[in-house]
Short mmCIF file of C-alpha atoms in Angstrom, two decimals:
data_model
loop_
_atom_site.label_atom_id
_atom_site.label_comp_id
_atom_site.label_asym_id
_atom_site.label_seq_id
_atom_site.Cartn_x
_atom_site.Cartn_y
_atom_site.Cartn_z
CA UNK K 1 -13.05 1.27 -82.10
CA UNK K 2 -11.25 4.42 -81.40
CA UNK K 3 -12.46 7.31 -83.86
CA UNK K 4 -12.21 10.51 -84.99
CA UNK K 5 -14.55 13.48 -84.77
CA UNK K 6 -13.33 16.99 -85.17
CA UNK K 7 -14.94 19.40 -82.65
CA UNK K 8 -15.09 22.41 -84.95
CA UNK K 9 -17.18 20.61 -87.56
CA UNK K 10 -18.13 17.22 -86.55
CA UNK K 11 -19.07 15.01 -89.18
CA UNK K 12 -22.86 14.54 -88.80
CA UNK K 13 -23.03 11.05 -90.29
CA UNK K 14 -20.38 10.04 -87.63
CA UNK K 15 -22.10 11.18 -84.40
CA UNK K 16 -24.87 9.30 -85.48
CA UNK K 17 -22.69 5.93 -85.55
CA UNK K 18 -22.35 6.64 -82.31
CA UNK K 19 -26.05 7.45 -81.31
CA UNK K 20 -26.63 3.99 -83.04
CA UNK K 21 -23.87 2.18 -80.35
CA UNK K 22 -26.31 4.20 -77.74
CA UNK K 23 -28.99 3.37 -78.67
CA UNK K 24 -27.95 -0.36 -78.34
CA UNK K 25 -27.33 0.26 -74.87
CA UNK K 26 -23.19 0.77 -75.77
CA UNK K 27 -20.65 2.54 -73.76
CA UNK K 28 -18.86 5.73 -75.08
CA UNK K 29 -15.92 7.65 -73.88
CA UNK K 30 -16.17 10.83 -75.67
CA UNK K 31 -14.69 14.28 -74.76
CA UNK K 32 -16.08 17.26 -73.10
CA UNK K 33 -15.37 21.11 -72.34
CA UNK K 34 -12.83 20.21 -69.99
CA UNK K 35 -11.82 16.47 -69.37
CA UNK K 36 -12.89 13.70 -71.17
CA UNK K 37 -16.44 11.26 -70.11
CA UNK K 38 -17.46 7.69 -69.26
CA UNK K 39 -20.50 7.61 -71.30
CA UNK K 40 -24.26 5.90 -71.94
CA UNK K 41 -28.32 6.30 -72.72
CA UNK K 42 -30.32 8.26 -69.46
CA UNK K 43 -32.92 5.03 -70.62
CA UNK K 44 -30.12 2.29 -70.63
CA UNK K 45 -30.49 0.30 -66.96
CA UNK K 46 -28.27 -2.66 -67.99
CA UNK K 47 -25.55 0.37 -69.71
CA UNK K 48 -26.04 2.72 -66.28
CA UNK K 49 -25.29 -1.23 -64.39
CA UNK K 50 -21.97 -1.51 -67.05
CA UNK K 51 -20.82 1.65 -66.21
CA UNK K 52 -20.95 1.70 -62.84
CA UNK K 53 -19.51 -1.95 -63.29
CA UNK K 54 -16.16 -0.27 -64.91
CA UNK K 55 -15.56 2.22 -62.24
CA UNK K 56 -16.09 -0.08 -59.49
CA UNK K 57 -19.35 1.22 -58.19
CA UNK K 58 -22.73 0.29 -57.23
CA UNK K 59 -25.60 1.76 -58.97
CA UNK K 60 -27.34 3.86 -56.08
CA UNK K 61 -23.30 4.87 -55.07
CA UNK K 62 -22.86 6.86 -58.22
CA UNK K 63 -22.75 10.32 -58.62
CA UNK K 64 -22.96 10.48 -61.91
CA UNK K 65 -23.79 13.48 -64.58
CA UNK K 66 -26.65 13.83 -66.53
CA UNK K 67 -24.87 15.87 -69.76
CA UNK K 68 -27.70 17.40 -71.66
CA UNK K 69 -27.89 19.48 -75.04
CA UNK K 70 -29.43 22.60 -73.28
CA UNK K 71 -31.33 23.62 -70.48
CA UNK K 72 -34.93 22.04 -71.73
CA UNK K 73 -34.17 18.45 -70.44
CA UNK K 74 -33.64 19.50 -67.07
CA UNK K 75 -36.92 19.91 -65.71
CA UNK K 76 -37.15 15.98 -66.51
CA UNK K 77 -34.70 15.42 -64.06
CA UNK K 78 -35.45 18.26 -61.66
CA UNK K 79 -37.38 20.03 -58.84
CA UNK K 80 -38.83 23.08 -59.99
CA UNK K 81 -35.72 25.80 -60.39
CA UNK K 82 -36.13 29.38 -59.67
CA UNK K 83 -36.35 32.47 -61.98
CA UNK K 84 -32.88 34.18 -60.22
CA UNK K 85 -31.36 30.28 -60.46
CA UNK K 86 -32.67 29.93 -64.29
CA UNK K 87 -31.21 33.09 -65.17
CA UNK K 88 -27.35 32.54 -63.70
CA UNK K 89 -27.79 29.04 -65.85
CA UNK K 90 -28.38 30.78 -68.67
CA UNK K 91 -25.55 32.46 -68.96
CA UNK K 92 -23.17 29.76 -67.69
CA UNK K 93 -24.24 27.29 -69.57
CA UNK K 94 -22.87 25.45 -72.01
CA UNK K 95 -19.91 25.83 -70.06
CA UNK K 96 -17.78 23.83 -67.64
CA UNK K 97 -19.92 23.13 -64.74
CA UNK K 98 -21.93 20.56 -63.16
CA UNK K 99 -24.86 22.12 -61.28
CA UNK K 100 -26.57 19.98 -58.47
CA UNK K 101 -30.27 20.45 -57.94
CA UNK K 102 -32.96 18.76 -56.11
CA UNK K 103 -33.83 15.43 -58.01
CA UNK K 104 -37.59 14.35 -58.58
CA UNK K 105 -38.79 11.16 -59.15
CA UNK K 106 -37.44 10.16 -62.68
CA UNK K 107 -34.11 9.98 -60.89
CA UNK K 108 -34.46 7.04 -58.33
CA UNK K 109 -35.76 5.01 -61.26
CA UNK K 110 -32.28 4.96 -63.41
CA UNK K 111 -30.01 4.97 -60.58
CA UNK K 112 -32.14 2.36 -58.69
CA UNK K 113 -31.27 4.77 -55.07
CA UNK K 114 -33.45 6.97 -53.42
CA UNK K 115 -31.05 9.65 -55.08
CA UNK K 116 -32.23 13.44 -53.26
CA UNK K 117 -29.84 15.37 -55.81
CA UNK K 118 -28.55 14.73 -59.38
CA UNK K 119 -26.00 16.53 -61.37
CA UNK K 120 -26.65 18.57 -64.64
CA UNK K 121 -24.03 19.40 -67.47
CA UNK K 122 -24.16 21.27 -70.37
CA UNK K 123 -20.79 21.33 -71.74
CA UNK K 124 -19.42 23.85 -74.09
CA UNK K 125 -18.10 20.75 -76.45
CA UNK K 126 -19.66 20.33 -80.15
CA UNK K 127 -19.39 16.99 -79.63
CA UNK K 128 -21.47 16.00 -76.92
CA UNK K 129 -23.59 18.38 -77.47
CA UNK K 130 -24.65 17.71 -80.95
CA UNK K 131 -24.31 13.23 -79.26
CA UNK K 132 -27.30 14.11 -77.18
CA UNK K 133 -28.81 16.04 -79.81
CA UNK K 134 -29.55 13.22 -82.33
CA UNK K 135 -30.20 10.53 -79.19
CA UNK K 136 -32.58 12.76 -78.27
CA UNK K 137 -31.70 12.60 -74.95
CA UNK K 138 -28.76 13.26 -72.04
CA UNK K 139 -26.31 10.22 -71.61
CA UNK K 140 -25.32 9.77 -68.30
CA UNK K 141 -20.91 10.66 -67.73
CA UNK K 142 -18.63 10.32 -65.76
CA UNK K 143 -14.67 11.50 -66.04
CA UNK K 144 -12.42 9.23 -67.21
CA UNK K 145 -9.61 9.13 -64.12
CA UNK K 146 -5.82 8.09 -64.93
CA UNK K 147 -3.98 5.88 -62.82
CA UNK K 148 -1.05 8.42 -62.39
CA UNK K 149 -1.56 10.24 -59.31
CA UNK K 150 -0.14 13.07 -60.37
CA UNK K 151 -1.71 13.50 -63.67
CA UNK K 152 -5.10 13.00 -62.17
CA UNK K 153 -7.58 12.89 -65.31
CA UNK K 154 -6.17 11.05 -68.85
CA UNK K 155 -6.55 13.52 -71.92
CA UNK K 156 -4.63 11.22 -74.83
CA UNK K 157 -7.60 9.67 -76.43
CA UNK K 158 -5.23 7.26 -78.19
CA UNK K 159 -4.22 6.35 -74.64
CA UNK K 160 -7.86 6.50 -73.46
CA UNK K 161 -8.58 3.98 -75.42
CA UNK K 162 -5.76 1.67 -74.99
CA UNK K 163 -6.54 1.28 -71.66
CA UNK K 164 -10.32 1.10 -72.10
CA UNK K 165 -11.19 -0.50 -75.45
CA UNK K 166 -11.50 -3.45 -73.89
CA UNK K 167 -14.00 -2.41 -71.07
CA UNK K 168 -16.17 0.26 -73.75
CA UNK K 169 -17.82 -0.23 -77.12
CA UNK K 170 -16.44 3.15 -78.58
CA UNK K 171 -13.44 6.35 -78.26
CA UNK K 172 -13.92 9.32 -79.91
CA UNK K 173 -10.81 11.10 -80.45
CA UNK K 174 -11.51 14.90 -80.09
CA UNK K 175 -8.14 15.07 -79.26
CA UNK K 176 -6.40 15.80 -76.33
CA UNK K 177 -8.39 16.63 -73.25
CA UNK K 178 -7.91 18.95 -70.71
CA UNK K 179 -6.62 18.06 -67.24
CA UNK K 180 -9.31 20.04 -64.95
CA UNK K 181 -12.62 19.05 -64.06
CA UNK K 182 -15.87 20.78 -64.00
CA UNK K 183 -16.59 23.28 -61.16
CA UNK K 184 -19.63 21.64 -59.17
CA UNK K 185 -21.73 23.58 -58.05
CA UNK K 186 -24.59 22.38 -54.90
CA UNK K 187 -27.82 24.38 -55.67
CA UNK K 188 -29.77 21.93 -53.88
CA UNK K 189 -30.40 24.70 -50.63
CA UNK K 190 -31.56 27.35 -53.11
CA UNK K 191 -28.32 29.17 -53.29
CA UNK K 192 -24.84 28.45 -55.30
CA UNK K 193 -21.92 26.76 -53.32
CA UNK K 194 -19.17 25.66 -55.02
CA UNK K 195 -18.37 21.67 -53.91
CA UNK K 196 -15.66 21.44 -56.50
CA UNK K 197 -13.09 24.56 -57.87
CA UNK K 198 -12.14 23.23 -60.77
CA UNK K 199 -11.82 25.16 -64.97
CA UNK K 200 -15.59 26.98 -64.26
CA UNK K 201 -15.01 30.70 -62.61
CA UNK K 202 -18.60 31.12 -61.62
CA UNK K 203 -18.57 34.77 -60.54
CA UNK K 204 -18.53 36.33 -63.34
CA UNK K 205 -22.00 35.35 -63.82
CA UNK K 206 -23.63 36.02 -60.61
#
């Protein structure tokens, strides 16, 4: 199913339909402030397994991001963050970044592994954040990749729907996506190390 949601002013009734799909273990494709993402409810192990199957990876090998509404959920999945790091996060988020932190004991339960780190996203996209807000907890997410070797990420929601409609429960058309992913920043050693330079420019917040 493909549904249209306008990012400037998302219809809350339609967003609630998305949330109900997630609560039932459904898989969605949704827009972010960077590329389109494949997501499910973080509390549903079977849904996480479905995403892993779509991506062709084992849960213990998966490097999924946890998409949060704001910084409040981060401490549920990470070890304590120092004040200076938190100050930077408050300035940089919502934004096109994935911050990697040391994971606490809640994360292995979700992904059936001994994961030491976890990636946190708070995208600057009203659709994505409203979904998480109404759901009441983060969603697990991974980027939608394109088969084209030149165009790495799929940007057209209608084409994404054509490709994935048999594999997912819902595709949100929130307009054309970006072709540049988030900037991945490793904070697990107490410093900010850029693992992948993407859309986000961290220098302006340091």
